[in-house]
Coordinates of C-alpha atoms in Angstrom, one line a residue:
M203 CA -15.7 -53.1 36.6
R204 CA -13.4 -52.0 33.6
Q205 CA -13.1 -54.9 31.3
F206 CA -10.6 -56.5 31.2
K207 CA -8.4 -57.7 27.9
L208 CA -6.3 -60.3 26.5
Y209 CA -2.7 -58.4 25.8
A210 CA 0.4 -59.7 23.6
L211 CA 3.3 -60.3 24.5
V212 CA 5.2 -59.0 21.1
L213 CA 9.1 -60.9 21.9
I214 CA 10.7 -61.0 17.9
G215 CA 7.2 -62.3 17.2
M216 CA 3.2 -61.9 18.3
I217 CA 3.4 -64.3 20.9
M218 CA 0.9 -64.9 23.9
F219 CA 1.9 -65.8 26.9
A220 CA 0.3 -66.2 31.1
C221 CA 2.8 -64.6 34.4
D222 CA 4.0 -67.3 35.7
S223 CA 2.1 -68.0 39.4
G224 CA 4.5 -69.4 41.3
D225 CA 3.8 -70.3 45.1
S226 CA 2.4 -66.9 46.2
E227 CA -0.8 -66.4 46.8
T228 CA -1.6 -64.1 44.7
D229 CA 0.4 -64.6 42.0
S230 CA -2.3 -67.7 41.1
Q231 CA -4.0 -66.1 38.1
S232 CA -2.8 -67.6 35.1
D233 CA -4.4 -64.8 33.1
Q234 CA -2.2 -61.4 33.8
K235 CA -0.2 -60.4 31.2
I236 CA 2.9 -58.2 30.7
V237 CA 3.7 -56.9 26.9
L238 CA 7.4 -57.6 26.7
Q239 CA 9.3 -56.0 22.9
L240 CA 12.4 -56.4 22.0
Q241 CA 12.3 -54.3 18.2
N242 CA 11.5 -50.9 16.6
L243 CA 12.8 -49.2 20.1
D244 CA 16.0 -47.2 17.6
G245 CA 13.1 -44.3 16.8
R246 CA 12.9 -43.7 21.4
V247 CA 17.0 -42.8 22.0
H248 CA 18.0 -39.6 19.6
T249 CA 21.3 -37.9 19.6
D250 CA 20.6 -34.7 18.2
N251 CA 21.3 -32.5 21.1
A252 CA 24.2 -34.2 22.3
G253 CA 27.1 -32.5 23.5
V254 CA 28.9 -30.5 26.4
V255 CA 25.5 -28.8 29.1
E256 CA 27.1 -25.6 30.0
T257 CA 26.1 -25.1 34.0
K258 CA 27.2 -22.0 34.6
G259 CA 27.5 -20.4 38.2
I260 CA 25.6 -17.4 39.8
A261 CA 28.7 -16.1 42.3
E262 CA 28.4 -12.6 40.9
M263 CA 24.3 -13.2 42.2
P264 CA 22.2 -12.4 44.6
E265 CA 22.0 -15.1 47.1
N266 CA 19.9 -17.2 46.1
F267 CA 19.0 -15.3 42.8
Y268 CA 18.5 -17.2 39.6
S269 CA 17.9 -16.4 35.6
V270 CA 15.8 -19.3 34.0
Q271 CA 15.7 -19.1 30.4
M272 CA 12.8 -22.2 29.4
N273 CA 12.7 -24.2 25.6
V274 CA 16.5 -23.8 25.5
A275 CA 17.7 -27.7 24.5
K276 CA 20.3 -28.5 25.8
S277 CA 22.3 -25.8 27.9
A278 CA 22.4 -23.6 32.0
T279 CA 21.2 -19.8 31.5
I280 CA 22.0 -18.6 34.7
E281 CA 24.0 -15.8 33.2
S282 CA 27.4 -15.6 35.4
D283 CA 30.7 -15.9 33.7
V284 CA 31.8 -18.5 36.6
A285 CA 33.1 -21.5 35.7
S286 CA 31.9 -24.9 37.0
D287 CA 33.8 -27.7 38.5
L288 CA 31.1 -29.8 36.8
P289 CA 31.3 -30.9 32.9
L290 CA 28.4 -32.2 31.8
T291 CA 27.7 -33.9 28.4
L292 CA 23.8 -34.8 27.6
I293 CA 24.7 -38.0 24.9
A294 CA 21.1 -39.1 24.8
E295 CA 17.5 -38.4 25.0
V296 CA 14.7 -40.9 25.0
D297 CA 11.4 -40.9 23.9
A298 CA 8.7 -41.4 26.5
P299 CA 7.2 -44.9 25.6
E300 CA 3.3 -44.9 24.5
Y301 CA 0.1 -47.9 24.6
E302 CA -2.7 -48.0 22.9
G303 CA -2.8 -44.2 22.7
L304 CA -1.1 -43.2 25.6
T305 CA 2.1 -41.7 27.1
L306 CA 3.6 -42.4 29.8
Q307 CA 6.0 -40.6 32.6
A308 CA 9.3 -41.9 33.5
T309 CA 9.2 -41.9 38.0
H310 CA 11.9 -44.1 38.5
V311 CA 15.4 -45.4 37.7
C312 CA 18.4 -47.7 38.4
F313 CA 21.1 -48.7 38.0
N314 CA 23.3 -52.3 37.6
G315 CA 26.9 -52.5 36.2
N316 CA 25.9 -50.9 32.3
Y317 CA 21.9 -51.0 32.5
A318 CA 19.5 -48.1 34.0
Y319 CA 16.2 -49.9 34.8
V320 CA 13.6 -47.3 33.8
S321 CA 9.8 -47.4 35.3
Y322 CA 6.9 -45.1 34.9
N323 CA 3.3 -44.8 34.9
V324 CA 0.7 -42.6 33.9
K325 CA -0.9 -39.4 35.6
G326 CA -5.1 -40.0 36.5
A327 CA -6.8 -43.5 37.0
T328 CA -6.0 -45.3 34.1
Y329 CA -4.0 -47.8 35.4
L330 CA 0.0 -48.3 32.6
G331 CA 2.3 -49.1 33.9
A332 CA 6.3 -50.3 31.9
V333 CA 10.3 -50.4 32.9
D334 CA 13.1 -49.7 29.7
V335 CA 16.0 -51.6 29.7
I336 CA 19.0 -48.8 28.2
D337 CA 22.0 -50.4 27.8
I338 CA 24.9 -47.7 28.2
T339 CA 28.3 -49.9 28.1
D340 CA 29.3 -47.6 25.1
P341 CA 28.7 -43.8 27.3
A342 CA 28.9 -41.3 24.0
L343 CA 25.3 -44.0 22.6
P344 CA 22.9 -45.7 25.2
Q345 CA 20.7 -48.0 23.4
L346 CA 17.0 -49.2 24.2
A347 CA 17.8 -52.8 24.8
M348 CA 14.1 -54.0 25.7
Q349 CA 11.5 -51.9 26.7
A350 CA 8.0 -54.0 29.3
V351 CA 4.4 -52.8 28.8
F352 CA 1.8 -53.6 32.3
P353 CA -1.2 -52.7 30.9
S354 CA -3.0 -52.2 34.1
M355 CA -0.8 -52.0 36.1
D356 CA 0.5 -48.4 37.6
I357 CA 4.6 -47.7 39.0
S358 CA 6.2 -46.2 41.2
S359 CA 9.9 -47.1 41.4
L360 CA 12.1 -49.9 40.8
T361 CA 15.3 -51.7 42.5
I362 CA 17.3 -54.4 41.4
K363 CA 19.4 -56.5 43.7
N364 CA 21.1 -60.7 42.7
G365 CA 19.9 -60.6 39.5
V366 CA 15.7 -60.0 40.5
L367 CA 14.0 -56.8 40.0
Y368 CA 11.2 -55.4 42.7
L369 CA 8.9 -52.7 41.5
A370 CA 6.4 -51.0 43.3
G371 CA 3.5 -50.2 42.0
A372 CA -0.7 -50.7 41.9
R373 CA -2.5 -52.7 40.5
D374 CA -6.4 -51.7 38.5
V375 CA -8.6 -54.7 41.5
D376 CA -10.7 -54.6 38.6
A377 CA -8.0 -57.1 36.3
Y378 CA -6.9 -59.3 39.2
E379 CA -8.5 -61.6 40.7
D380 CA -9.0 -62.5 44.2
V381 CA -7.2 -58.7 44.9
T382 CA -8.3 -56.6 48.4
N383 CA -5.8 -54.2 47.5
P384 CA -4.1 -52.3 45.0
A385 CA -0.9 -52.2 46.2
V386 CA 1.6 -54.2 44.9
L387 CA 5.0 -55.4 44.5
V388 CA 6.2 -57.1 42.0
K389 CA 9.8 -59.5 41.9
M390 CA 10.6 -60.4 38.7
N391 CA 13.3 -62.9 38.1
L392 CA 15.3 -60.7 34.2
D393 CA 17.0 -63.1 31.7
G394 CA 20.2 -61.5 32.3
D395 CA 20.6 -58.2 32.0
M396 CA 17.4 -58.5 30.1
L397 CA 13.0 -58.3 31.8
S398 CA 11.6 -61.3 31.2
D399 CA 7.8 -63.0 31.9
D400 CA 8.4 -64.6 35.2
I401 CA 7.3 -62.6 37.7
T402 CA 5.4 -62.9 41.2
F403 CA 3.1 -60.3 42.7
L404 CA 3.1 -59.6 46.2
E405 CA 0.0 -57.7 47.9
L406 CA 0.5 -55.1 50.3
S407 CA -1.8 -52.8 52.1
S408 CA -2.7 -48.8 50.7
F409 CA -4.0 -47.6 47.8
V410 CA -0.3 -48.2 45.6
G411 CA 3.5 -48.9 46.3
T412 CA 4.9 -45.6 46.7
D413 CA 9.1 -47.1 46.3
V414 CA 11.5 -49.9 47.2
V415 CA 14.9 -50.5 48.3
A416 CA 17.1 -53.3 48.3
G417 CA 18.9 -54.1 52.1
E418 CA 22.0 -56.8 52.5
S419 CA 19.3 -59.0 54.6
Y420 CA 15.5 -58.0 53.4
F421 CA 13.8 -56.0 50.5
Y422 CA 11.6 -53.4 51.4
C423 CA 8.7 -52.1 50.0
V424 CA 6.1 -49.0 51.4
S425 CA 3.2 -48.3 50.1
G426 CA 0.7 -44.8 50.7
S427 CA -1.5 -43.5 52.4
T428 CA -2.9 -46.2 55.0
G429 CA 0.0 -48.0 54.3
A430 CA 3.3 -50.3 55.7
L431 CA 6.4 -51.0 55.4
T432 CA 6.9 -53.4 55.0
A433 CA 10.3 -55.6 55.4
F434 CA 10.7 -59.5 53.3
S435 CA 12.5 -62.2 53.1
Y436 CA 14.9 -62.5 50.1
T437 CA 14.5 -66.7 50.6
D438 CA 11.1 -66.8 50.8
D439 CA 9.0 -63.6 50.2
A440 CA 7.6 -63.9 53.2
V441 CA 6.5 -60.8 54.9
A442 CA 10.0 -59.7 58.0
A443 CA 8.4 -57.5 59.6
T444 CA 5.7 -54.4 59.5
V445 CA 5.5 -50.6 60.5
E446 CA 1.8 -49.7 60.1
T447 CA 2.5 -45.4 58.9
N448 CA 0.3 -43.0 57.4
D449 CA 1.1 -41.6 53.9
L450 CA 4.6 -42.7 52.8
R451 CA 6.5 -41.5 49.9
A452 CA 9.8 -42.7 49.8
V453 CA 12.5 -45.4 51.2
G454 CA 16.4 -45.9 51.3
V455 CA 19.1 -47.5 53.2
D456 CA 22.0 -45.5 54.3
G457 CA 24.7 -48.0 56.8
E458 CA 22.7 -49.6 59.8
N459 CA 20.2 -47.3 58.7
L460 CA 16.2 -48.0 57.3
V461 CA 14.9 -44.1 56.5
T462 CA 10.8 -43.9 55.4
L463 CA 9.8 -40.7 54.8
S464 CA 6.1 -39.9 55.3
G465 CA 3.5 -36.8 54.2
A466 CA 1.9 -37.2 57.5
D467 CA 5.4 -37.3 60.1
G468 CA 8.7 -36.6 58.0
I469 CA 11.3 -38.7 59.0
H470 CA 11.6 -42.1 60.1
V471 CA 15.3 -43.4 61.3
Y472 CA 15.0 -47.5 61.7
D473 CA 17.5 -50.2 62.9
I474 CA 18.0 -51.5 59.3
N475 CA 18.7 -55.1 60.9
A476 CA 15.8 -55.0 63.4
T477 CA 13.8 -52.9 62.0
A478 CA 13.4 -50.7 65.3
E479 CA 12.6 -47.5 65.0
K480 CA 15.3 -45.1 66.2
L481 CA 14.3 -41.7 65.3
N482 CA 11.3 -39.9 63.9
F483 CA 11.8 -35.7 63.0
S484 CA 9.3 -33.0 61.4
V485 CA 10.0 -32.3 57.7
S486 CA 9.1 -29.7 55.6
D487 CA 4.2 -29.6 55.6
D488 CA 4.5 -29.9 51.9
V489 CA 5.7 -33.4 51.3
E490 CA 3.1 -35.3 51.7
E491 CA 2.1 -32.8 48.6
A492 CA 3.0 -35.2 45.9
K493 CA 5.7 -38.0 45.2
R494 CA 8.7 -36.6 46.0
T495 CA 12.6 -38.3 46.7
I496 CA 15.0 -38.6 49.7
D497 CA 18.7 -39.9 48.6
F498 CA 21.8 -39.6 51.5
Y499 CA 24.8 -37.3 51.7
D500 CA 28.1 -38.1 54.8
G501 CA 25.6 -39.4 57.2
Y502 CA 22.6 -37.0 56.5
V503 CA 19.5 -37.1 54.1
L504 CA 18.4 -35.1 51.8
V505 CA 14.3 -34.6 51.2
A506 CA 13.0 -33.5 48.2
E507 CA 10.1 -30.5 50.0
G508 CA 8.3 -29.2 47.5
Y509 CA 7.9 -26.1 46.9
D510 CA 10.6 -25.9 49.9
G511 CA 13.4 -26.6 48.6
M512 CA 15.3 -29.4 49.6
G513 CA 16.3 -30.0 53.4
V514 CA 19.4 -31.5 54.9
Y515 CA 19.0 -33.7 57.9
S516 CA 21.2 -35.4 60.2
V517 CA 20.1 -39.8 61.0
T518 CA 22.0 -39.0 64.0
D519 CA 19.3 -37.0 65.8
G520 CA 17.2 -35.7 63.2
S521 CA 18.9 -31.8 63.7
Q522 CA 18.0 -29.6 60.3
K523 CA 21.2 -29.5 58.5
I524 CA 20.1 -26.5 56.2
N525 CA 17.8 -25.6 53.9
I526 CA 18.1 -24.5 50.6
P527 CA 15.0 -23.1 48.3
V528 CA 14.3 -23.4 45.2
A529 CA 14.9 -20.9 42.5
S530 CA 14.0 -17.8 42.5
V531 CA 12.9 -17.4 38.5
T532 CA 12.2 -14.2 36.5
D533 CA 11.0 -15.4 33.2
E534 CA 7.2 -14.2 32.9
D535 CA 6.1 -17.5 31.5
I536 CA 6.8 -19.2 34.8
S537 CA 4.6 -19.3 37.3
L538 CA 5.8 -20.1 41.1
D539 CA 3.0 -22.4 41.6
D540 CA 5.6 -24.6 38.8
V541 CA 8.8 -24.3 40.5
V542 CA 9.1 -26.7 42.5
C543 CA 11.4 -29.7 44.3
N544 CA 10.7 -33.0 42.8
A545 CA 13.1 -35.1 44.1
V546 CA 17.0 -34.4 44.7
T547 CA 20.1 -37.0 44.1
A548 CA 23.3 -36.7 46.0
S549 CA 26.1 -38.1 42.4
D550 CA 29.4 -37.1 42.2
D551 CA 30.2 -34.9 45.4
H552 CA 26.6 -32.5 43.9
I553 CA 23.6 -32.2 44.6
F554 CA 21.2 -31.9 41.5
M555 CA 17.0 -30.8 42.2
A556 CA 14.3 -31.0 39.7
E557 CA 12.9 -28.4 40.6
G558 CA 9.7 -29.0 37.6
A559 CA 9.0 -25.6 35.6
A560 CA 12.5 -24.4 36.9
G561 CA 14.7 -27.4 35.5
V562 CA 17.6 -28.8 37.3
V563 CA 19.9 -27.0 39.4
V564 CA 22.4 -28.4 41.1
Y565 CA 25.0 -27.1 43.9
S566 CA 29.1 -28.3 44.2
L567 CA 29.7 -30.1 48.0
V568 CA 33.2 -30.7 46.4
D569 CA 34.8 -28.0 48.2
N570 CA 33.2 -27.6 51.9
G571 CA 30.8 -30.4 51.9
L572 CA 27.6 -29.9 53.5
D573 CA 28.9 -26.7 55.5
S574 CA 28.5 -24.3 52.5
P575 CA 27.1 -26.2 49.3
E576 CA 29.0 -23.7 46.5
E577 CA 25.3 -22.6 43.6
I578 CA 26.8 -23.7 40.3
G579 CA 23.2 -23.2 38.9
G580 CA 20.4 -24.4 36.2
L581 CA 20.4 -27.1 34.1
N582 CA 18.3 -25.2 32.0
L583 CA 17.2 -29.4 30.2
E584 CA 13.3 -28.5 27.5
G585 CA 9.9 -29.0 29.6
S586 CA 9.7 -29.9 33.1
A587 CA 12.3 -31.6 35.8
N588 CA 9.2 -33.7 37.8
Y589 CA 12.3 -36.2 38.5
V590 CA 16.4 -36.7 38.7
R591 CA 18.6 -40.0 39.9
G592 CA 22.3 -39.8 39.9
G593 CA 24.8 -43.8 39.1
G594 CA 27.8 -43.6 39.3
D595 CA 29.2 -41.1 36.1
Y596 CA 25.8 -41.3 35.0
I597 CA 22.6 -38.3 35.8
F598 CA 19.2 -39.1 34.2
V599 CA 16.8 -36.4 34.7
A600 CA 12.3 -37.0 34.1
D601 CA 10.4 -34.8 31.7
G602 CA 7.5 -35.5 32.5
T603 CA 5.8 -37.1 29.9
G604 CA 8.4 -35.9 27.4
G605 CA 10.9 -38.5 28.3
L606 CA 14.3 -38.8 29.9
K607 CA 17.5 -37.1 29.2
I608 CA 20.9 -38.6 30.4
L609 CA 23.9 -37.1 31.1
K610 CA 27.2 -38.1 31.4
I611 CA 29.8 -36.4 33.9
V612 CA 32.7 -35.9 32.2
T613 CA 35.6 -38.1 33.6
T614 CA 39.4 -39.2 33.9
S615 CA 40.6 -42.7 33.6
A616 CA 43.4 -43.8 36.3
S617 CA 45.3 -44.9 32.8
D618 CA 45.1 -41.5 31.8
E619 CA 46.7 -40.1 35.3
D620 CA 49.7 -42.2 34.4
T621 CA 51.5 -39.1 32.9
S622 CA 56.0 -38.7 32.3
S623 CA 58.1 -36.3 34.3
D624 CA 57.7 -34.1 32.2
Y625 CA 54.3 -32.3 34.0
A626 CA 53.8 -32.4 37.3
C627 CA 50.7 -32.4 37.6
D628 CA 49.3 -33.1 41.4
T629 CA 51.1 -29.5 41.5
Y630 CA 48.7 -27.9 38.9
P631 CA 45.9 -25.5 40.8
A632 CA 42.6 -25.9 40.6
Y633 CA 40.8 -23.9 38.2
S634 CA 38.8 -21.5 39.6
G635 CA 38.0 -17.7 37.6
S636 CA 36.0 -17.0 34.3
S637 CA 33.8 -19.4 31.6
W638 CA 36.4 -18.2 29.1
L639 CA 39.4 -19.2 30.2
N640 CA 41.9 -16.4 27.8
V641 CA 45.9 -17.9 28.1
N642 CA 47.7 -14.4 27.0
S643 CA 51.0 -14.3 25.1
N644 CA 54.2 -15.0 27.8
D645 CA 51.8 -16.1 30.9
D646 CA 51.9 -19.6 30.2
Q647 CA 49.2 -21.8 32.4
A648 CA 48.7 -24.9 34.6
Y649 CA 45.6 -25.8 35.6
S650 CA 44.9 -29.8 37.4
G651 CA 41.0 -30.7 38.7
S652 CA 37.5 -30.9 37.2
A653 CA 36.2 -27.3 35.4
S654 CA 33.2 -26.5 33.1
L655 CA 33.6 -23.4 30.7
G656 CA 32.4 -21.9 27.9
G657 CA 35.1 -21.0 25.8
I658 CA 39.2 -20.8 25.6
N659 CA 41.4 -19.2 23.7
I660 CA 44.9 -20.3 24.0
S661 CA 48.0 -17.7 22.8
A662 CA 50.8 -19.3 25.3
Q663 CA 51.5 -22.3 26.7
L664 CA 47.9 -24.3 28.8
I665 CA 48.2 -28.2 30.8
W666 CA 45.5 -29.3 31.5
C667 CA 45.3 -32.3 33.7
G668 CA 42.4 -33.5 34.6
S669 CA 38.7 -33.7 32.4
L670 CA 37.6 -30.3 31.0
A671 CA 34.5 -29.6 28.9
V672 CA 33.7 -26.6 26.3
S673 CA 30.6 -25.5 25.3
Q674 CA 31.4 -23.9 22.6
H675 CA 35.1 -23.1 20.6
V676 CA 38.5 -24.3 22.1
N677 CA 41.0 -21.6 20.2
V678 CA 45.0 -22.8 20.4
N679 CA 46.3 -20.0 18.4
S680 CA 49.4 -20.0 16.9
Q681 CA 51.4 -18.9 19.0
G682 CA 50.3 -21.3 21.4
E683 CA 50.4 -25.2 22.8
F684 CA 47.7 -26.7 24.5
V685 CA 48.7 -29.9 26.8
L686 CA 46.0 -31.9 27.8
I687 CA 45.7 -34.7 29.8
G688 CA 43.0 -36.2 31.0
S689 CA 39.1 -36.0 28.9
L690 CA 38.3 -32.5 27.5
A691 CA 34.5 -32.8 26.2
T692 CA 33.6 -29.9 23.6
G693 CA 31.4 -27.7 21.3
Q694 CA 27.5 -28.8 21.1
K695 CA 25.3 -30.8 18.3
A696 CA 22.6 -28.6 17.4
N697 CA 19.5 -30.6 15.6
G698 CA 21.6 -33.2 14.5
N699 CA 24.0 -30.7 13.0
A700 CA 27.4 -30.5 13.9
S701 CA 28.8 -28.4 12.1
S702 CA 26.8 -25.4 13.8
G703 CA 29.6 -22.6 15.5
S704 CA 31.4 -25.2 17.7
S705 CA 34.6 -26.4 16.9
L706 CA 38.1 -27.3 18.0
I707 CA 40.7 -24.9 15.9
V708 CA 44.5 -25.6 16.3
N709 CA 47.6 -23.4 14.1
S710 CA 49.9 -24.6 16.5
K711 CA 50.7 -27.7 19.2
M712 CA 48.4 -29.8 21.1
I713 CA 48.6 -33.4 22.5
V714 CA 46.1 -35.4 24.2
D715 CA 46.9 -38.0 26.2
G716 CA 44.0 -39.3 27.3
S717 CA 40.3 -38.2 25.1
L718 CA 39.1 -35.6 23.3
V719 CA 35.3 -35.8 22.4
V720 CA 34.0 -33.0 19.4
Y721 CA 30.6 -32.8 19.1
G722 CA 31.1 -29.3 16.7
D723 CA 33.9 -29.5 14.7
L724 CA 37.6 -30.1 14.4
I725 CA 40.4 -28.0 12.2
V726 CA 43.2 -28.5 11.9
N727 CA 45.2 -25.3 10.0
S728 CA 48.4 -24.7 8.1
G729 CA 51.3 -25.9 10.5
G730 CA 49.0 -26.8 13.3
S731 CA 49.9 -30.3 15.1
L732 CA 47.1 -32.9 16.5
E733 CA 49.5 -35.1 18.5
F734 CA 48.1 -38.8 20.5
V735 CA 50.4 -39.9 22.5
G736 CA 50.0 -42.4 25.8
S737 CA 49.3 -46.2 25.3
S738 CA 45.3 -45.6 25.2
S739 CA 44.5 -42.3 23.8
S740 CA 41.3 -41.4 21.6
I741 CA 38.7 -39.5 19.4
A742 CA 36.0 -39.5 19.2
V743 CA 34.6 -36.4 16.1
Y744 CA 30.8 -35.9 15.7
G745 CA 31.1 -32.8 13.2
D746 CA 34.2 -32.2 10.6
V747 CA 36.7 -32.7 10.7
T748 CA 39.7 -30.6 8.4
V749 CA 43.1 -30.5 8.6
N750 CA 44.4 -28.5 5.9
N751 CA 48.0 -27.8 4.1
S752 CA 50.9 -28.7 5.8
G753 CA 49.4 -29.9 9.2
E754 CA 49.0 -33.1 10.7
I755 CA 47.6 -35.8 12.8
I756 CA 49.8 -37.9 14.5
G757 CA 50.6 -40.7 16.7
D758 CA 48.5 -43.9 18.0
F759 CA 44.5 -43.4 18.8
T760 CA 41.6 -45.2 18.3
D761 CA 39.4 -42.7 15.9
E762 CA 35.8 -43.8 18.0
T763 CA 33.3 -42.5 15.1
G764 CA 35.9 -43.5 12.0
N765 CA 36.3 -40.0 10.0
V766 CA 39.9 -38.7 11.6
K767 CA 41.9 -38.5 8.5

């Protein structure tokens, strides 16, 4: 048996405490510990590689063919000349936590308001878990607000409801008294939005609690081999229903449907109110190999199916809508055994598939929904994409022991849409051209909507209403005029050096009604004018700002980084 050690609570200072035993039979011990930490966390968050994430399309390639290059920190690597409709920025990277010489890896993410909660465990026989609280109030600068370590417990998944954080995982039975099964569900009453030691243990069947979800009337947990779906009451933690099902991997709520994924016999769909099974159907056999996730879109369940890619099934009749295979790679350094769909998420009318060594592959549902998803390409974020989760405008990508990547979709606020009558934004078409947009002399152009481009060269008038991300240069030439009504993010840092080549250069006139973020340099040359209009315009520049001779930056704006002179 493992010897159970006394662990410290680090909360401003070092204070020893024991968890509140509460009323639960499985929480009667007085010697269970967690480690909470508020200090010395900033070193785990990095913005050195922040900037626009290139998301290159694959429309000119053979069907389902991908060319993936590894070890590129922040950009997609699908070679094509087609713009995508997904403007993305990498805003931060978070190192995986370490505890007593062991590096943990992320297993799940949930969101609540301005906070994201991330769970961790370690591979192998060691029981060790953790939870991070990440403050995303400032979208340009996420903060690691708090951390909790569970020295004798793995955490597979987590969710939040009404100020309570629910954690599914497994305990070391040698470290806990009177514990029958390793599988466990933990209820943590939050202190505001922060973690606390006010926890209750609820014992589950089997070896590990694999997933947890909160419904309106009950919270639900599933456990693995010889496990079950269990519904708990919010009021007294009483078990309201139990459905024994072997090898459960995931659980989710879609309207009135409660859906579970079993590695042994596929998808089960239950009436969420009665926990009565309505439907059961098979999916790929590869689901039983490892952790897999599910998500929902428009009445369908999206299933991560390992080497078989992603399956999409109707929750009404179980019919398969589509199957999207994993990426085909040509890089000889990538083993095909390492290209596997571990997780899927649907966010902002896009599907993100975490495909191990192939990174995160993205499909757009904007135009055709699930009838014909449009292949955008791959986000090759350094390392292996083991997990992906979307919430609001954010995408979190887990990179094994390499930590987390926090991506943000460039969006346009409602106030940005209140434009003057000079611009008929609602009449402009969406952009569907090359990833490099050239606006030649005497060829005025106007667009609306969202797009991700490699570069823009403007020698006439370009009006853009909506959200735009440009990974390299934006050049407004001497005869050009660029009118932005919405949001633009441009450029990339490179290991902390924002002056690495990407830039916004204004030689004539640029008008901004909205938000402008420049990760590289801003240069306003002689005779150039960068003018801010509207009531809530802003600019953030992370590189150098140069205004030459008679160049000018004028109008009312908020200087987010404080270096615009």
